[in-house]
């Protein structure tokens, strides 16, 4: 089962290496990793997607907690959260098919961010399913390059109670 871990760490050089090294030494493959500074400049947040059963994830979480640069580790897999991923896709776009590609871009509420003589670069954000769907829709035109950021996720806040 895929798990999503939200890890708060000190914003220091080498922290990413230590965290990635922990996964590597234990033989666990990181499926997705996104890191960025939080609203506190001294703290970064990592969103790590890793495949493993509950025992493996518990072991990984405990090992992460032992790292001196790690402030907090949370497995958010089973709580409600919002997640997004950004993808840039460079696709073959000869003039006769550009209209069709632009319709696909509209359907997915994506954007064209670069127009070349025979190519378009499309930017799309969304959950993993949306990213997979636009990629599948553009594949028949010929995907020349594709880059994804990896998942970022945030736990939803409490809902308002009904009156």
PDB file of C-alpha atoms in Angstrom:
ATOM      1  CA  UNK A   1       0.000   0.000   0.000  1.00  0.00           C
ATOM      2  CA  UNK A   2       1.208   3.471  -0.824  1.00  0.00           C
ATOM      3  CA  UNK A   3       1.681   5.784   2.146  1.00  0.00           C
ATOM      4  CA  UNK A   4       2.046   9.551   2.190  1.00  0.00           C
ATOM      5  CA  UNK A   5       4.350  10.935   4.862  1.00  0.00           C
ATOM      6  CA  UNK A   6       4.470  14.605   5.856  1.00  0.00           C
ATOM      7  CA  UNK A   7       7.874  15.279   7.410  1.00  0.00           C
ATOM      8  CA  UNK A   8       8.912  18.587   8.977  1.00  0.00           C
ATOM      9  CA  UNK A   9      12.680  19.041   9.036  1.00  0.00           C
ATOM     10  CA  UNK A  10      15.250  21.697   9.851  1.00  0.00           C
ATOM     11  CA  UNK A  11      15.995  23.773   6.760  1.00  0.00           C
ATOM     12  CA  UNK A  12      19.687  22.856   6.759  1.00  0.00           C
ATOM     13  CA  UNK A  13      22.146  21.603   4.145  1.00  0.00           C
ATOM     14  CA  UNK A  14      22.381  17.820   4.005  1.00  0.00           C
ATOM     15  CA  UNK A  15      19.006  17.027   5.572  1.00  0.00           C
ATOM     16  CA  UNK A  16      17.573  15.711   2.311  1.00  0.00           C
ATOM     17  CA  UNK A  17      20.622  13.482   1.884  1.00  0.00           C
ATOM     18  CA  UNK A  18      20.226  12.036   5.383  1.00  0.00           C
ATOM     19  CA  UNK A  19      16.507  11.333   4.880  1.00  0.00           C
ATOM     20  CA  UNK A  20      17.000   9.817   1.407  1.00  0.00           C
ATOM     21  CA  UNK A  21      19.954   7.811   2.744  1.00  0.00           C
ATOM     22  CA  UNK A  22      17.781   6.336   5.471  1.00  0.00           C
ATOM     23  CA  UNK A  23      15.338   5.029   2.877  1.00  0.00           C
ATOM     24  CA  UNK A  24      18.185   3.760   0.701  1.00  0.00           C
ATOM     25  CA  UNK A  25      19.954   1.915   3.530  1.00  0.00           C
ATOM     26  CA  UNK A  26      16.705   0.153   4.469  1.00  0.00           C
ATOM     27  CA  UNK A  27      16.001  -0.760   0.845  1.00  0.00           C
ATOM     28  CA  UNK A  28      12.770   1.250   0.575  1.00  0.00           C
ATOM     29  CA  UNK A  29      12.021   2.987  -2.688  1.00  0.00           C
ATOM     30  CA  UNK A  30      10.740   6.569  -2.525  1.00  0.00           C
ATOM     31  CA  UNK A  31       8.027   6.841  -5.180  1.00  0.00           C
ATOM     32  CA  UNK A  32       7.673  10.605  -4.873  1.00  0.00           C
ATOM     33  CA  UNK A  33       9.477  13.290  -2.904  1.00  0.00           C
ATOM     34  CA  UNK A  34       8.741  17.008  -2.792  1.00  0.00           C
ATOM     35  CA  UNK A  35      10.557  19.417  -0.484  1.00  0.00           C
ATOM     36  CA  UNK A  36      10.064  23.092   0.160  1.00  0.00           C
ATOM     37  CA  UNK A  37      10.400  25.779   2.769  1.00  0.00           C
ATOM     38  CA  UNK A  38       7.367  26.360   5.000  1.00  0.00           C
ATOM     39  CA  UNK A  39       6.017  29.667   6.318  1.00  0.00           C
ATOM     40  CA  UNK A  40       8.825  29.362   8.889  1.00  0.00           C
ATOM     41  CA  UNK A  41      12.118  29.944   6.999  1.00  0.00           C
ATOM     42  CA  UNK A  42      14.013  27.595   9.324  1.00  0.00           C
ATOM     43  CA  UNK A  43      11.679  24.668   8.608  1.00  0.00           C
ATOM     44  CA  UNK A  44      11.142  22.663   5.416  1.00  0.00           C
ATOM     45  CA  UNK A  45       8.410  20.201   4.703  1.00  0.00           C
ATOM     46  CA  UNK A  46       8.896  16.955   2.820  1.00  0.00           C
ATOM     47  CA  UNK A  47       6.038  15.037   1.297  1.00  0.00           C
ATOM     48  CA  UNK A  48       7.233  11.494   0.748  1.00  0.00           C
ATOM     49  CA  UNK A  49       5.247   8.772  -0.985  1.00  0.00           C
ATOM     50  CA  UNK A  50       6.528   5.297  -0.209  1.00  0.00           C
ATOM     51  CA  UNK A  51       5.144   1.837  -0.855  1.00  0.00           C
ATOM     52  CA  UNK A  52       5.047  -0.634   2.005  1.00  0.00           C
ATOM     53  CA  UNK A  53       2.861  -2.403   4.501  1.00  0.00           C
ATOM     54  CA  UNK A  54       1.963  -0.872   7.864  1.00  0.00           C
ATOM     55  CA  UNK A  55       4.900  -2.592   9.602  1.00  0.00           C
ATOM     56  CA  UNK A  56       7.398  -1.164   7.097  1.00  0.00           C
ATOM     57  CA  UNK A  57       5.927   2.330   7.339  1.00  0.00           C
ATOM     58  CA  UNK A  58       5.990   2.205  11.137  1.00  0.00           C
ATOM     59  CA  UNK A  59       9.665   1.195  10.990  1.00  0.00           C
ATOM     60  CA  UNK A  60      10.473   3.995   8.530  1.00  0.00           C
ATOM     61  CA  UNK A  61       8.591   6.535  10.646  1.00  0.00           C
ATOM     62  CA  UNK A  62      10.479   5.522  13.787  1.00  0.00           C
ATOM     63  CA  UNK A  63      13.812   5.721  11.965  1.00  0.00           C
ATOM     64  CA  UNK A  64      12.957   9.176  10.595  1.00  0.00           C
ATOM     65  CA  UNK A  65      11.992  10.347  14.088  1.00  0.00           C
ATOM     66  CA  UNK A  66      15.480   9.387  15.293  1.00  0.00           C
ATOM     67  CA  UNK A  67      17.201  11.737  12.820  1.00  0.00           C
ATOM     68  CA  UNK A  68      18.298  14.886  14.615  1.00  0.00           C
ATOM     69  CA  UNK A  69      17.098  17.213  11.820  1.00  0.00           C
ATOM     70  CA  UNK A  70      13.587  15.747  11.759  1.00  0.00           C
ATOM     71  CA  UNK A  71      11.041  17.734  13.771  1.00  0.00           C
ATOM     72  CA  UNK A  72       7.880  15.743  13.086  1.00  0.00           C
ATOM     73  CA  UNK A  73       6.794  12.757  11.014  1.00  0.00           C
ATOM     74  CA  UNK A  74       3.162  12.147  10.209  1.00  0.00           C
ATOM     75  CA  UNK A  75       1.654   9.364   8.097  1.00  0.00           C
ATOM     76  CA  UNK A  76      -1.334  11.140   6.569  1.00  0.00           C
ATOM     77  CA  UNK A  77      -2.452   8.242   4.395  1.00  0.00           C
ATOM     78  CA  UNK A  78      -5.607   7.516   6.371  1.00  0.00           C
ATOM     79  CA  UNK A  79      -6.689  11.088   7.152  1.00  0.00           C
ATOM     80  CA  UNK A  80      -8.428  13.544   4.850  1.00  0.00           C
ATOM     81  CA  UNK A  81      -5.945  15.643   2.952  1.00  0.00           C
ATOM     82  CA  UNK A  82      -5.611  17.741  -0.167  1.00  0.00           C
ATOM     83  CA  UNK A  83      -2.862  16.788  -2.572  1.00  0.00           C
ATOM     84  CA  UNK A  84      -1.526  18.265  -5.779  1.00  0.00           C
ATOM     85  CA  UNK A  85       1.197  17.631  -8.264  1.00  0.00           C
ATOM     86  CA  UNK A  86       2.531  19.808 -11.079  1.00  0.00           C
ATOM     87  CA  UNK A  87       3.490  18.407 -14.453  1.00  0.00           C
ATOM     88  CA  UNK A  88       5.050  20.015 -17.520  1.00  0.00           C
ATOM     89  CA  UNK A  89       4.498  18.116 -20.758  1.00  0.00           C
ATOM     90  CA  UNK A  90       6.174  18.961 -24.063  1.00  0.00           C
ATOM     91  CA  UNK A  91       4.107  17.471 -26.840  1.00  0.00           C
ATOM     92  CA  UNK A  92       4.336  17.290 -30.627  1.00  0.00           C
ATOM     93  CA  UNK A  93       1.920  19.901 -31.940  1.00  0.00           C
ATOM     94  CA  UNK A  94       1.903  20.285 -35.692  1.00  0.00           C
ATOM     95  CA  UNK A  95      -0.509  23.063 -36.738  1.00  0.00           C
ATOM     96  CA  UNK A  96      -3.323  20.713 -37.872  1.00  0.00           C
ATOM     97  CA  UNK A  97      -3.650  19.139 -34.373  1.00  0.00           C
ATOM     98  CA  UNK A  98      -3.128  22.205 -32.182  1.00  0.00           C
ATOM     99  CA  UNK A  99      -6.855  22.859 -31.872  1.00  0.00           C
ATOM    100  CA  UNK A 100      -7.458  19.351 -30.595  1.00  0.00           C
ATOM    101  CA  UNK A 101      -4.632  19.684 -28.063  1.00  0.00           C
ATOM    102  CA  UNK A 102      -6.005  23.039 -26.900  1.00  0.00           C
ATOM    103  CA  UNK A 103      -9.405  21.408 -26.268  1.00  0.00           C
ATOM    104  CA  UNK A 104      -7.745  18.775 -24.101  1.00  0.00           C
ATOM    105  CA  UNK A 105      -5.874  21.515 -22.234  1.00  0.00           C
ATOM    106  CA  UNK A 106      -9.204  23.299 -21.581  1.00  0.00           C
ATOM    107  CA  UNK A 107     -10.931  20.139 -20.389  1.00  0.00           C
ATOM    108  CA  UNK A 108      -8.222  19.569 -17.791  1.00  0.00           C
ATOM    109  CA  UNK A 109      -8.051  23.279 -16.876  1.00  0.00           C
ATOM    110  CA  UNK A 110      -4.372  23.171 -17.757  1.00  0.00           C
ATOM    111  CA  UNK A 111      -2.358  25.925 -19.465  1.00  0.00           C
ATOM    112  CA  UNK A 112      -0.113  26.218 -22.459  1.00  0.00           C
ATOM    113  CA  UNK A 113       3.079  27.867 -21.201  1.00  0.00           C
ATOM    114  CA  UNK A 114       5.224  27.700 -24.342  1.00  0.00           C
ATOM    115  CA  UNK A 115       4.531  27.555 -28.053  1.00  0.00           C
ATOM    116  CA  UNK A 116       7.238  26.286 -30.376  1.00  0.00           C
ATOM    117  CA  UNK A 117       7.230  25.812 -34.114  1.00  0.00           C
ATOM    118  CA  UNK A 118       6.121  22.193 -33.725  1.00  0.00           C
ATOM    119  CA  UNK A 119       5.698  21.793 -29.986  1.00  0.00           C
ATOM    120  CA  UNK A 120       3.633  22.992 -27.036  1.00  0.00           C
ATOM    121  CA  UNK A 121       4.542  22.874 -23.370  1.00  0.00           C
ATOM    122  CA  UNK A 122       1.524  22.277 -21.157  1.00  0.00           C
ATOM    123  CA  UNK A 123       1.367  22.914 -17.417  1.00  0.00           C
ATOM    124  CA  UNK A 124      -1.185  21.029 -15.349  1.00  0.00           C
ATOM    125  CA  UNK A 125      -1.779  20.755 -11.614  1.00  0.00           C
ATOM    126  CA  UNK A 126      -3.998  18.282  -9.866  1.00  0.00           C
ATOM    127  CA  UNK A 127      -4.125  15.011  -8.031  1.00  0.00           C
ATOM    128  CA  UNK A 128      -2.401  11.925  -9.362  1.00  0.00           C
ATOM    129  CA  UNK A 129      -5.495  10.771 -11.265  1.00  0.00           C
ATOM    130  CA  UNK A 130      -5.825  14.047 -13.160  1.00  0.00           C
ATOM    131  CA  UNK A 131      -2.132  14.086 -14.032  1.00  0.00           C
ATOM    132  CA  UNK A 132      -2.327  10.502 -15.273  1.00  0.00           C
ATOM    133  CA  UNK A 133      -5.455  11.308 -17.326  1.00  0.00           C
ATOM    134  CA  UNK A 134      -3.976  14.339 -19.129  1.00  0.00           C
ATOM    135  CA  UNK A 135      -0.800  12.412 -19.820  1.00  0.00           C
ATOM    136  CA  UNK A 136      -2.859   9.584 -21.319  1.00  0.00           C
ATOM    137  CA  UNK A 137      -4.897  12.068 -23.387  1.00  0.00           C
ATOM    138  CA  UNK A 138      -1.792  13.742 -24.830  1.00  0.00           C
ATOM    139  CA  UNK A 139       0.143  10.551 -25.470  1.00  0.00           C
ATOM    140  CA  UNK A 140      -1.317   9.974 -28.989  1.00  0.00           C
ATOM    141  CA  UNK A 141       0.200  13.306 -30.124  1.00  0.00           C
ATOM    142  CA  UNK A 142       3.673  12.258 -29.034  1.00  0.00           C
ATOM    143  CA  UNK A 143       5.051  13.293 -25.665  1.00  0.00           C
ATOM    144  CA  UNK A 144       8.609  14.554 -26.141  1.00  0.00           C
ATOM    145  CA  UNK A 145       9.398  15.377 -22.494  1.00  0.00           C
ATOM    146  CA  UNK A 146       7.571  15.163 -19.208  1.00  0.00           C
ATOM    147  CA  UNK A 147       8.553  16.341 -15.735  1.00  0.00           C
ATOM    148  CA  UNK A 148       6.546  15.991 -12.501  1.00  0.00           C
ATOM    149  CA  UNK A 149       7.123  17.672  -9.167  1.00  0.00           C
ATOM    150  CA  UNK A 150       5.985  14.823  -6.980  1.00  0.00           C
ATOM    151  CA  UNK A 151       3.022  14.957  -4.652  1.00  0.00           C
ATOM    152  CA  UNK A 152       2.566  17.689  -2.075  1.00  0.00           C
ATOM    153  CA  UNK A 153      -0.142  17.211   0.518  1.00  0.00           C
ATOM    154  CA  UNK A 154      -1.761  19.017   3.427  1.00  0.00           C
ATOM    155  CA  UNK A 155      -4.183  17.633   6.009  1.00  0.00           C
ATOM    156  CA  UNK A 156      -7.615  19.211   5.818  1.00  0.00           C
ATOM    157  CA  UNK A 157      -8.728  21.449   8.660  1.00  0.00           C
ATOM    158  CA  UNK A 158     -11.715  20.727  10.861  1.00  0.00           C
ATOM    159  CA  UNK A 159     -15.076  21.350   9.214  1.00  0.00           C
ATOM    160  CA  UNK A 160     -17.635  23.830  10.467  1.00  0.00           C
ATOM    161  CA  UNK A 161     -20.316  22.253  12.567  1.00  0.00           C
ATOM    162  CA  UNK A 162     -23.864  22.553  11.337  1.00  0.00           C
ATOM    163  CA  UNK A 163     -26.189  24.798  13.338  1.00  0.00           C
TER     164      UNK A 163
END
